[in-house]
CSV table of C-alpha atoms and ligand atoms in Angstrom, one decimal:
chain,number,residue,atom,x,y,z
T,1134,MET,CA,0.0,0.0,0.0
T,1135,THR,CA,1.5,3.3,-1.0
T,1136,LEU,CA,0.5,6.2,1.1
T,1137,ASN,CA,1.4,9.4,-0.6
T,1138,LEU,CA,1.1,8.9,-4.3
T,1139,PRO,CA,-1.6,11.1,-5.9
T,1140,ASP,CA,-4.8,9.2,-5.8
T,1141,GLY,CA,-7.6,11.4,-7.0
T,1142,PRO,CA,-10.5,10.8,-9.3
T,1143,THR,CA,-8.6,12.4,-12.2
T,1144,LEU,CA,-4.9,12.3,-13.2
T,1145,ALA,CA,-2.5,14.4,-11.2
T,1146,PHE,CA,-0.2,16.7,-13.1
T,1147,GLY,CA,3.4,17.7,-12.6
T,1148,ALA,CA,6.5,19.1,-14.2
T,1149,ALA,CA,9.9,17.6,-14.1
T,1150,THR,CA,13.6,18.7,-14.2
T,1151,ALA,CA,16.9,17.1,-13.4
T,1152,SER,CA,19.8,18.5,-11.3
T,1153,TYR,CA,22.6,18.5,-13.8
T,1154,GLN,CA,20.4,19.8,-16.5
T,1155,ILE,CA,19.2,22.9,-14.7
T,1156,GLU,CA,21.2,23.8,-11.6
T,1157,GLY,CA,24.6,25.1,-12.8
T,1158,ALA,CA,26.8,26.2,-9.9
T,1159,THR,CA,28.9,23.1,-10.4
T,1160,THR,CA,31.8,24.3,-8.3
T,1161,GLU,CA,29.7,26.1,-5.6
T,1162,ASP,CA,29.2,25.2,-1.9
T,1163,GLY,CA,31.5,22.2,-1.9
T,1164,ARG,CA,29.9,20.3,-4.7
T,1165,GLY,CA,32.2,17.5,-5.9
T,1166,VAL,CA,32.9,16.6,-9.5
T,1167,SER,CA,30.3,14.5,-11.3
T,1168,ILE,CA,30.8,12.2,-14.3
T,1169,TRP,CA,28.8,14.7,-16.4
T,1170,ASP,CA,31.3,17.5,-15.6
T,1171,THR,CA,34.1,15.2,-16.8
T,1172,PHE,CA,32.3,13.9,-19.8
T,1173,ALA,CA,31.1,17.3,-21.0
T,1174,ALA,CA,34.7,18.5,-20.9
T,1175,THR,CA,35.7,15.7,-23.3
T,1176,PRO,CA,36.1,17.2,-26.8
T,1177,GLY,CA,33.4,15.9,-29.1
T,1178,ALA,CA,31.2,14.5,-26.4
T,1179,ILE,CA,28.5,17.2,-26.4
T,1180,ARG,CA,27.0,18.4,-29.7
T,1181,ASP,CA,27.7,22.1,-29.0
T,1182,GLY,CA,30.7,21.6,-26.8
T,1183,LYS,CA,28.9,23.1,-23.8
T,1184,ASP,CA,28.3,21.8,-20.2
T,1185,GLY,CA,26.1,22.2,-17.2
T,1186,SER,CA,28.3,24.7,-15.3
T,1187,ILE,CA,25.6,27.5,-15.7
T,1188,ALA,CA,22.7,25.6,-17.3
T,1189,CYS,CA,19.5,27.4,-16.1
T,1190,ASP,CA,21.2,28.7,-12.9
T,1191,SER,CA,18.4,27.1,-10.9
T,1192,TYR,CA,20.8,26.7,-8.0
T,1193,HIS,CA,20.2,30.4,-7.5
T,1194,ARG,CA,16.8,30.9,-9.2
T,1195,TYR,CA,15.0,27.9,-7.6
T,1196,ALA,CA,12.3,30.2,-6.0
T,1197,GLU,CA,11.5,31.7,-9.4
T,1198,ASP,CA,11.2,28.1,-10.8
T,1199,ALA,CA,9.0,27.0,-7.9
T,1200,ALA,CA,6.7,30.0,-8.7
T,1201,LEU,CA,6.6,29.0,-12.4
T,1202,VAL,CA,5.5,25.5,-11.3
T,1203,ALA,CA,2.9,26.9,-8.9
T,1204,ASP,CA,1.5,29.3,-11.5
T,1205,LEU,CA,1.2,26.5,-14.0
T,1206,GLY,CA,-1.3,25.0,-11.7
T,1207,VAL,CA,0.2,21.5,-11.6
T,1208,GLY,CA,0.3,20.0,-8.1
T,1209,TRP,CA,3.6,18.2,-8.4
T,1210,TYR,CA,7.2,19.0,-9.1
T,1211,ARG,CA,9.7,16.1,-9.9
T,1212,PHE,CA,13.3,17.1,-9.1
T,1213,SER,CA,16.5,15.2,-8.7
T,1214,VAL,CA,19.2,15.4,-6.1
T,1215,ALA,CA,22.9,15.8,-7.2
T,1216,TRP,CA,24.8,13.1,-5.4
T,1217,PRO,CA,28.1,15.2,-5.6
T,1218,ARG,CA,26.4,18.1,-3.8
T,1219,ILE,CA,25.5,15.8,-0.8
T,1220,ILE,CA,28.6,13.5,-0.6
T,1221,PRO,CA,31.2,15.2,-2.8
T,1222,THR,CA,33.4,12.1,-3.3
T,1223,GLY,CA,30.6,9.6,-3.2
T,1224,THR,CA,31.2,8.1,0.2
T,1225,GLY,CA,32.1,9.6,3.5
T,1226,ALA,CA,31.8,13.3,4.4
T,1227,VAL,CA,28.4,14.9,3.9
T,1228,GLU,CA,28.3,18.5,2.6
T,1229,PRO,CA,25.8,20.5,4.7
T,1230,ARG,CA,25.5,23.2,2.1
T,1231,GLY,CA,24.4,20.8,-0.4
T,1232,LEU,CA,21.6,19.5,1.8
T,1233,ALA,CA,20.7,23.1,2.6
T,1234,TYR,CA,20.1,23.8,-1.0
T,1235,TYR,CA,17.5,21.0,-1.4
T,1236,ASP,CA,15.9,22.1,1.9
T,1237,ARG,CA,15.4,25.6,0.4
T,1238,LEU,CA,14.1,24.2,-2.9
T,1239,VAL,CA,11.6,21.8,-1.1
T,1240,ASP,CA,10.4,24.5,1.2
T,1241,SER,CA,9.8,27.0,-1.6
T,1242,LEU,CA,7.7,24.4,-3.4
T,1243,LEU,CA,5.7,23.5,-0.3
T,1244,GLU,CA,5.1,27.2,0.5
T,1245,ARG,CA,3.5,27.6,-2.9
T,1246,GLY,CA,1.3,24.5,-2.5
T,1247,VAL,CA,3.4,22.3,-4.8
T,1248,THR,CA,4.2,18.7,-3.8
T,1249,PRO,CA,7.8,17.7,-4.5
T,1250,THR,CA,8.7,14.2,-5.5
T,1251,GLY,CA,12.5,13.4,-5.6
T,1252,THR,CA,14.7,11.2,-7.6
T,1253,PHE,CA,18.0,10.2,-5.9
T,1254,TYR,CA,20.0,9.3,-9.1
T,1255,HIS,CA,19.4,11.2,-12.4
T,1256,TRP,CA,22.9,10.3,-13.6
T,1257,ASP,CA,25.2,12.6,-11.8
T,1258,LEU,CA,27.6,10.1,-10.2
T,1259,PRO,CA,30.5,11.5,-8.2
T,1260,GLN,CA,33.6,11.3,-10.4
T,1261,ALA,CA,35.5,9.7,-7.4
T,1262,LEU,CA,33.2,6.7,-7.6
T,1263,GLU,CA,33.6,6.4,-11.4
T,1264,ASP,CA,37.4,6.5,-10.9
T,1265,ALA,CA,37.0,3.4,-8.6
T,1266,GLY,CA,35.0,1.6,-11.2
T,1267,GLY,CA,31.7,3.3,-11.3
T,1268,TRP,CA,28.6,1.2,-11.8
T,1269,LEU,CA,30.7,-1.7,-13.0
T,1270,HIS,CA,31.8,-2.0,-9.4
T,1271,ARG,CA,29.5,-3.6,-6.8
T,1272,ASP,CA,30.5,-1.1,-4.0
T,1273,THR,CA,28.8,1.7,-6.0
T,1274,ALA,CA,25.4,0.1,-5.2
T,1275,TYR,CA,26.2,0.3,-1.4
T,1276,ALA,CA,27.4,3.8,-1.7
T,1277,PHE,CA,24.2,4.7,-3.5
T,1278,ALA,CA,22.0,3.3,-0.7
T,1279,ASP,CA,24.0,5.2,1.9
T,1280,TYR,CA,23.7,8.4,0.0
T,1281,ALA,CA,20.0,7.9,-0.5
T,1282,MET,CA,19.5,7.5,3.2
T,1283,VAL,CA,21.4,10.7,4.0
T,1284,VAL,CA,19.1,12.7,1.7
T,1285,HIS,CA,16.0,10.9,3.0
T,1286,GLU,CA,17.0,11.6,6.6
T,1287,ARG,CA,17.1,15.3,5.8
T,1288,LEU,CA,14.1,15.7,3.4
T,1289,GLY,CA,11.9,12.7,4.2
T,1290,ASP,CA,9.7,14.6,6.6
T,1291,ARG,CA,8.6,16.8,3.6
T,1292,VAL,CA,9.3,14.8,0.5
T,1293,LYS,CA,7.2,11.6,0.7
T,1294,VAL,CA,7.3,10.1,-2.8
T,1295,TRP,CA,10.8,9.0,-4.0
T,1296,ALA,CA,12.3,7.3,-6.9
T,1297,THR,CA,15.7,5.6,-6.6
T,1298,HIS,CA,16.9,5.8,-10.2
T,1299,ASN,CA,16.0,7.7,-13.3
T,1300,GLU,CA,16.2,5.5,-16.5
T,1301,PRO,CA,18.9,3.0,-15.4
T,1302,TRP,CA,18.9,1.8,-19.0
T,1303,CYS,CA,20.5,5.1,-20.0
T,1304,ALA,CA,23.0,5.0,-17.1
T,1305,ALA,CA,24.1,1.4,-17.9
T,1306,TYR,CA,23.9,1.1,-21.6
T,1307,LEU,CA,24.3,4.6,-23.0
T,1308,GLY,CA,27.0,5.2,-20.4
T,1309,TYR,CA,28.9,1.9,-20.4
T,1310,ALA,CA,28.1,0.3,-23.8
T,1311,ALA,CA,27.3,3.0,-26.4
T,1312,GLY,CA,29.5,5.6,-24.8
T,1313,VAL,CA,27.2,8.5,-25.7
T,1314,HIS,CA,26.5,9.4,-22.1
T,1315,ALA,CA,28.8,9.8,-19.2
T,1316,PRO,CA,31.1,8.2,-18.4
T,1317,GLY,CA,31.4,7.6,-22.0
T,1318,ARG,CA,32.7,4.0,-21.9
T,1319,ARG,CA,32.3,1.3,-24.5
T,1320,GLU,CA,32.6,-1.9,-22.5
T,1321,GLY,CA,30.2,-4.1,-24.4
T,1322,GLY,CA,28.6,-6.8,-22.4
T,1323,ASP,CA,30.2,-5.5,-19.2
T,1324,ALA,CA,27.4,-2.8,-19.3
T,1325,HIS,CA,25.1,-5.6,-18.1
T,1326,ARG,CA,27.2,-5.5,-14.9
T,1327,ALA,CA,26.3,-1.8,-14.6
T,1328,ALA,CA,22.6,-2.7,-15.0
T,1329,HIS,CA,22.8,-5.3,-12.3
T,1330,HIS,CA,24.6,-3.0,-9.9
T,1331,LEU,CA,22.1,-0.2,-10.6
T,1332,MET,CA,19.3,-2.6,-9.7
T,1333,LEU,CA,21.2,-3.8,-6.6
T,1334,GLY,CA,21.6,-0.2,-5.5
T,1335,HIS,CA,17.8,0.3,-6.0
T,1336,GLY,CA,17.1,-2.8,-3.9
T,1337,LEU,CA,19.5,-1.8,-1.0
T,1338,ALA,CA,18.0,1.7,-1.0
T,1339,ALA,CA,14.5,0.6,-1.1
T,1340,GLN,CA,15.1,-1.8,1.8
T,1341,ALA,CA,16.6,1.0,3.9
T,1342,LEU,CA,13.9,3.4,2.9
T,1343,HIS,CA,11.2,1.0,3.9
T,1344,ALA,CA,12.9,0.3,7.2
T,1345,ALA,CA,12.8,4.0,7.8
T,1346,GLY,CA,9.0,4.0,7.2
T,1347,SER,CA,8.7,5.1,3.6
T,1348,ARG,CA,5.8,3.5,1.7
T,1349,ASP,CA,6.3,5.3,-1.6
T,1350,VAL,CA,9.6,4.1,-3.0
T,1351,GLY,CA,9.6,3.8,-6.8
T,1352,ILE,CA,12.0,3.6,-9.7
T,1353,VAL,CA,11.7,5.4,-13.0
T,1354,LEU,CA,12.2,3.4,-16.2
T,1355,ASN,CA,12.3,4.4,-19.8
T,1356,LEU,CA,10.5,1.3,-20.9
T,1357,ALA,CA,9.6,1.1,-24.6
T,1358,PRO,CA,7.1,-0.6,-26.7
T,1359,ILE,CA,9.2,-2.8,-29.1
T,1360,TRP,CA,7.7,-2.7,-32.6
T,1361,PRO,CA,9.9,-4.8,-34.9
T,1362,GLU,CA,10.1,-3.9,-38.6
T,1363,PRO,CA,9.3,-6.7,-41.1
T,1364,GLY,CA,12.3,-9.0,-41.6
T,1365,THR,CA,13.6,-8.5,-38.1
T,1366,PRO,CA,14.8,-11.8,-36.6
T,1367,ALA,CA,12.6,-12.8,-33.7
T,1368,SER,CA,15.7,-13.3,-31.6
T,1369,ALA,CA,16.8,-9.8,-32.2
T,1370,ALA,CA,13.5,-8.3,-31.3
T,1371,ASP,CA,13.4,-10.4,-28.2
T,1372,GLY,CA,16.9,-9.3,-27.3
T,1373,VAL,CA,16.1,-5.6,-27.6
T,1374,ASP,CA,13.0,-6.1,-25.4
T,1375,ALA,CA,15.1,-8.0,-22.9
T,1376,VAL,CA,17.8,-5.3,-22.6
T,1377,ARG,CA,15.4,-2.4,-22.7
T,1378,ASN,CA,12.5,-3.7,-20.6
T,1379,ARG,CA,12.8,-7.0,-19.0
T,1380,VAL,CA,16.2,-6.5,-17.4
T,1381,TRP,CA,14.4,-4.1,-15.0
T,1382,LEU,CA,10.9,-5.5,-14.9
T,1383,ASP,CA,11.7,-9.2,-14.4
T,1384,PRO,CA,13.9,-8.7,-11.2
T,1385,LEU,CA,11.2,-6.3,-9.8
T,1386,VAL,CA,8.4,-8.6,-10.3
T,1387,ASP,CA,9.8,-12.1,-10.4
T,1388,GLY,CA,13.2,-11.7,-8.7
T,1389,ALA,CA,14.9,-13.3,-11.6
T,1390,TYR,CA,16.5,-12.7,-15.0
T,1391,ASP,CA,14.7,-14.6,-17.8
T,1392,GLU,CA,16.2,-17.1,-20.3
T,1393,GLY,CA,15.9,-14.7,-23.3
T,1394,LEU,CA,17.8,-12.0,-21.3
T,1395,LEU,CA,20.5,-14.5,-20.3
T,1396,ARG,CA,20.9,-15.5,-23.9
T,1397,VAL,CA,22.1,-12.0,-24.8
T,1398,ALA,CA,23.6,-11.2,-21.4
T,1399,PRO,CA,25.4,-14.3,-20.2
T,1400,GLU,CA,27.2,-11.9,-17.8
T,1401,LEU,CA,24.1,-11.9,-15.7
T,1402,ALA,CA,24.3,-15.7,-15.2
T,1403,SER,CA,27.6,-15.2,-13.3
T,1404,ALA,CA,27.3,-16.1,-9.6
T,1405,GLU,CA,30.2,-13.7,-8.9
T,1406,LEU,CA,28.1,-10.8,-10.3
T,1407,VAL,CA,24.5,-11.8,-9.2
T,1408,ARG,CA,25.1,-12.9,-5.7
T,1409,GLU,CA,22.8,-14.9,-3.5
T,1410,GLY,CA,20.0,-12.6,-2.3
T,1411,ASP,CA,20.5,-9.8,-4.8
T,1412,LEU,CA,17.4,-10.5,-6.8
T,1413,ASP,CA,15.3,-11.4,-3.7
T,1414,LEU,CA,16.1,-7.9,-2.5
T,1415,VAL,CA,14.9,-6.4,-5.8
T,1416,LYS,CA,11.7,-8.5,-6.0
T,1417,GLY,CA,8.8,-6.5,-4.7
T,1418,SER,CA,11.0,-3.6,-3.7
T,1419,ALA,CA,9.0,-1.0,-5.7
T,1420,ASP,CA,5.8,0.5,-4.4
T,1421,TRP,CA,5.2,2.4,-7.6
T,1422,LEU,CA,6.7,2.7,-11.1
T,1423,GLY,CA,7.6,5.8,-13.0
T,1424,VAL,CA,7.3,5.4,-16.8
T,1425,ASN,CA,9.2,7.8,-19.0
T,1426,TYR,CA,8.0,7.7,-22.6
T,1427,TYR,CA,9.0,9.7,-25.7
T,1428,THR,CA,8.9,7.3,-28.7
T,1429,PRO,CA,8.5,3.7,-29.7
T,1430,VAL,CA,11.5,1.5,-30.5
T,1431,ARG,CA,11.4,-0.1,-33.9
T,1432,PRO,CA,14.3,-2.5,-34.4
T,1433,GLY,CA,15.0,-3.5,-38.0
T,1434,PRO,CA,17.4,-5.5,-40.0
T,1435,VAL,CA,20.7,-3.8,-40.7
T,1436,VAL,CA,20.7,-2.3,-44.1
T,1437,ALA,CA,24.0,-1.2,-45.7
T,1438,THR,CA,24.1,2.5,-46.2
T,1439,PRO,CA,26.8,3.4,-48.7
T,1440,ASP,CA,25.8,7.1,-48.4
T,1441,GLY,CA,27.3,7.1,-44.9
T,1442,GLU,CA,24.0,7.8,-43.1
T,1443,GLU,CA,24.5,8.7,-39.5
T,1444,ARG,CA,24.4,5.7,-37.2
T,1445,HIS,CA,21.5,5.7,-34.7
T,1446,PRO,CA,23.1,6.7,-31.4
T,1447,GLU,CA,21.6,3.7,-29.6
T,1448,THR,CA,23.0,1.1,-32.0
T,1449,ASP,CA,25.6,-0.1,-29.5
T,1450,ALA,CA,23.3,0.1,-26.6
T,1451,TYR,CA,22.1,-3.4,-26.7
T,1452,PRO,CA,25.2,-5.5,-26.1
T,1453,GLY,CA,24.8,-9.2,-27.0
T,1454,VAL,CA,21.9,-8.6,-29.3
T,1455,GLU,CA,22.5,-9.4,-32.9
T,1456,PRO,CA,23.1,-6.2,-35.0
T,1457,VAL,CA,19.9,-4.2,-35.6
T,1458,THR,CA,19.2,-0.7,-36.7
T,1459,PHE,CA,16.4,1.5,-35.3
T,1460,HIS,CA,13.8,2.8,-37.7
T,1461,VAL,CA,12.1,6.0,-37.1
T,1462,GLN,CA,8.9,6.9,-38.8
T,1463,GLU,CA,7.4,10.4,-39.4
T,1464,PRO,CA,6.4,12.7,-37.9
T,1465,ARG,CA,9.5,13.4,-35.8
T,1466,THR,CA,10.5,15.9,-33.2
T,1467,HIS,CA,13.5,18.1,-33.4
T,1468,ILE,CA,15.7,15.5,-31.7
T,1469,GLY,CA,14.6,13.0,-34.4
T,1470,TRP,CA,12.2,10.9,-32.2
T,1471,GLU,CA,9.0,9.6,-33.8
T,1472,VAL,CA,5.8,11.0,-32.4
T,1473,GLU,CA,3.4,8.1,-31.6
T,1474,PRO,CA,1.1,8.5,-28.7
T,1475,ALA,CA,-0.4,5.0,-29.2
T,1476,GLY,CA,3.0,3.8,-28.0
T,1477,LEU,CA,2.4,5.4,-24.7
T,1478,GLU,CA,-1.1,3.9,-24.2
T,1479,GLU,CA,0.1,0.4,-25.1
T,1480,LEU,CA,3.1,0.7,-22.9
T,1481,LEU,CA,1.1,1.8,-19.8
T,1482,VAL,CA,-1.6,-0.9,-20.3
T,1483,ASP,CA,1.1,-3.6,-20.7
T,1484,THR,CA,3.2,-2.3,-17.9
T,1485,PHE,CA,0.3,-2.3,-15.5
T,1486,LYS,CA,-0.6,-5.9,-16.5
T,1487,ARG,CA,3.0,-6.9,-16.0
T,1488,THR,CA,3.6,-5.3,-12.7
T,1489,GLY,CA,0.3,-4.5,-11.0
T,1490,LEU,CA,2.0,-1.5,-9.6
T,1491,PRO,CA,0.6,2.1,-9.5
T,1492,LEU,CA,2.1,4.0,-12.4
T,1493,MET,CA,3.1,7.6,-12.9
T,1494,VAL,CA,4.1,9.0,-16.3
T,1495,THR,CA,7.2,10.6,-14.8
T,1496,GLU,CA,8.4,12.1,-18.1
T,1497,ASN,CA,6.8,12.9,-21.5
T,1498,GLY,CA,7.4,15.9,-23.8
T,1499,ALA,CA,9.0,16.9,-27.0
T,1500,ALA,CA,11.9,18.9,-28.4
T,1501,TYR,CA,11.0,21.4,-31.1
T,1502,ALA,CA,12.9,24.2,-32.8
T,1503,ASP,CA,10.9,26.9,-31.2
T,1504,ASP,CA,11.4,29.2,-34.2
T,1505,HIS,CA,8.0,30.8,-34.2
T,1506,VAL,CA,8.2,33.7,-31.8
T,1507,VAL,CA,5.6,36.4,-31.5
T,1508,ASP,CA,6.1,39.3,-29.1
T,1509,GLY,CA,8.9,37.3,-27.4
T,1510,VAL,CA,6.6,34.3,-26.8
T,1511,VAL,CA,7.4,31.0,-28.4
T,1512,GLN,CA,4.4,29.7,-30.3
T,1513,ASP,CA,5.0,26.0,-29.9
T,1514,GLU,CA,1.9,24.6,-31.4
T,1515,ASP,CA,3.9,21.4,-32.2
T,1516,ARG,CA,4.8,20.8,-28.5
T,1517,ARG,CA,1.3,21.7,-27.4
T,1518,ALA,CA,-0.2,19.1,-29.8
T,1519,TYR,CA,2.3,16.5,-28.6
T,1520,LEU,CA,1.4,17.1,-25.0
T,1521,GLU,CA,-2.3,17.0,-25.8
T,1522,SER,CA,-2.1,13.7,-27.6
T,1523,HIS,CA,0.0,12.1,-25.0
T,1524,ILE,CA,-2.2,13.2,-22.1
T,1525,ALA,CA,-5.1,11.8,-24.0
T,1526,ALA,CA,-3.2,8.5,-24.5
T,1527,THR,CA,-2.5,8.4,-20.7
T,1528,GLU,CA,-6.2,9.0,-20.0
T,1529,SER,CA,-7.2,6.2,-22.4
T,1530,ALA,CA,-4.8,3.8,-20.6
T,1531,ARG,CA,-6.4,4.8,-17.4
T,1532,GLU,CA,-9.9,4.2,-18.7
T,1533,ALA,CA,-8.7,0.8,-19.9
T,1534,GLY,CA,-8.1,-0.1,-16.3
T,1535,ALA,CA,-4.3,0.8,-15.8
T,1536,ASP,CA,-3.7,2.3,-12.4
T,1537,ILE,CA,-2.1,5.5,-13.5
T,1538,ARG,CA,-1.8,8.2,-10.9
T,1539,GLY,CA,-0.2,11.1,-12.7
T,1540,TYR,CA,1.3,12.7,-15.8
T,1541,ILE,CA,4.5,14.7,-15.4
T,1542,VAL,CA,5.6,16.9,-18.3
T,1543,TRP,CA,9.3,16.9,-19.4
T,1544,THR,CA,10.3,19.6,-18.9
T,1545,LEU,CA,9.7,22.9,-17.1
T,1546,LEU,CA,12.7,24.7,-18.6
T,1547,ASP,CA,14.8,24.6,-21.7
T,1548,ASN,CA,18.0,23.0,-20.4
T,1549,PHE,CA,21.2,21.1,-20.9
T,1550,GLU,CA,20.0,18.1,-22.9
T,1551,TRP,CA,22.9,15.7,-22.2
T,1552,ALA,CA,24.9,14.8,-25.3
T,1553,GLU,CA,22.8,17.3,-27.3
T,1554,GLY,CA,24.0,20.2,-25.2
T,1555,TYR,CA,21.6,23.3,-25.5
T,1556,THR,CA,20.7,22.4,-29.1
T,1557,LYS,CA,17.4,20.7,-28.2
T,1558,ASN,CA,14.6,22.5,-26.4
T,1559,PHE,CA,12.1,20.4,-24.4
T,1560,GLY,CA,10.9,23.2,-22.0
T,1561,ILE,CA,7.5,24.6,-21.7
T,1562,VAL,CA,9.3,27.7,-20.5
T,1563,ARG,CA,12.0,29.3,-22.7
T,1564,VAL,CA,15.3,30.1,-20.9
T,1565,ASP,CA,17.4,32.8,-22.5
T,1566,PRO,CA,20.9,31.2,-23.0
T,1567,VAL,CA,22.7,34.4,-22.0
T,1568,THR,CA,20.6,36.0,-19.3
T,1569,GLN,CA,18.7,32.8,-18.1
T,1570,ASP,CA,15.5,34.9,-18.1
T,1571,ARG,CA,12.5,32.6,-18.1
T,1572,THR,CA,9.5,33.2,-20.5
T,1573,PRO,CA,6.6,30.7,-20.6
T,1574,LYS,CA,5.9,29.4,-24.1
T,1575,ALA,CA,2.4,29.0,-25.6
T,1576,SER,CA,2.4,25.3,-24.4
T,1577,TYR,CA,2.7,26.4,-20.8
T,1578,ARG,CA,-0.2,28.8,-21.2
T,1579,TRP,CA,-2.3,26.0,-22.8
T,1580,LEU,CA,-1.6,23.6,-19.9
T,1581,GLN,CA,-2.3,26.3,-17.4
T,1582,GLU,CA,-5.7,27.0,-19.0
T,1583,ARG,CA,-6.5,23.2,-19.2
T,1584,LEU,CA,-5.7,22.7,-15.6
T,1585,LYS,CA,-8.0,25.6,-14.6
T,1586,GLY,CA,-10.7,23.3,-16.0
D,3062,FCB,C1,15.2,11.3,-20.7
D,3062,FCB,C2,15.9,12.0,-19.5
D,3062,FCB,C3,15.8,13.4,-19.3
D,3062,FCB,C4,15.7,14.2,-20.6
D,3062,FCB,C5,14.7,13.5,-21.6
D,3062,FCB,C6,14.6,14.3,-22.9
D,3062,FCB,O1,15.9,10.3,-21.2
D,3062,FCB,O2,15.5,11.2,-18.4
D,3062,FCB,O3,16.7,13.9,-18.4
D,3062,FCB,O4,16.9,14.3,-21.1
D,3062,FCB,O5,15.1,12.2,-21.8
């Protein structure tokens, strides 16, 4: 029984952000170095060569951002905590100024009637832990649980709904296999070790949080509907589903990795990696599940491209799976992701069937070029239409019987979009790249009106 998830007769709404993408102030108040600082400083890693050192300067402008959330009329704000602000080298000494920042943030939300929900890990691993092996190393899971408890001890009186990880698939496979996210490593099948340690960290943290009385511990997954193109070998489609979806869901629901996954990830059959009790700890550990959805995944047979077509950035993110490419149909957003709200509806219905857990859409939104500006206001009809169709898909899934509690838009502010730098805008509020001034876009105004009913 969860206690504090939204539970009204209609969907709850929220807006989401993530620490490294908006805070800036990366050297202030004792914050340690994160893997994203290091990765962003690597030539060629980020499309525009930029980093999160200033970002939206939300470290200083958090009150203004809390006011934007409150004015929008959503009841919830999803934020993440930067581990290197709290424990700068990953283990050991706690930095009180880091905790004080999140205190201020949480209080300024609550004062304005907004309920905060926190995520402990949205990818900013302390660099010191990466230097010791990062998520390939078992100790990182224990360090994560300790860190989560430090945060919970301080904020848990006011923040009741927590997620351990955001999109561990990206952390493990984009970070340690494809190398397109921090820490930028290309370790092939060893990335499955990272996946296991992320889940172990989730399980350890959930156990400790439950022992401390929390009943609202979730995890946020970027699950995807897998829609193979004609001619895709069944084993390839199954492998993609295994590495994208089942590697997380099976341990959570069954406390096991399935046969199809072990075929592509024999690493997960190792008793040295998956120790006795690890998966029992994960089984049943989530009280709720966050689903982040942007686009369906359409694996297809590899077709030779003599014209040197750009490789799909996720091509190497499925180690052990026979080579596939990813097809993307029209229409697409500015980041090249297919717009398909039916994928969200299917995913929510299937995920509820599979898990029986209360679900929240913890991220959904779209990047567009935002090049239609009237009187200083971005007229983002494309983004508005994307949000409207995906909210409708969420409502349909709810009507079909899936227990969906909320819909949280990604994202409040234009921000540092990881490997894309500042070249892709997902915000419903424009942020001036020089002054950091915030201006609500037309999509923000539309959502505001809609929520007024
Ligand atoms: C998700 C991330 C989020 C944001 C969106 C566009 O994968 O969780 O931080 O970058 O994609």
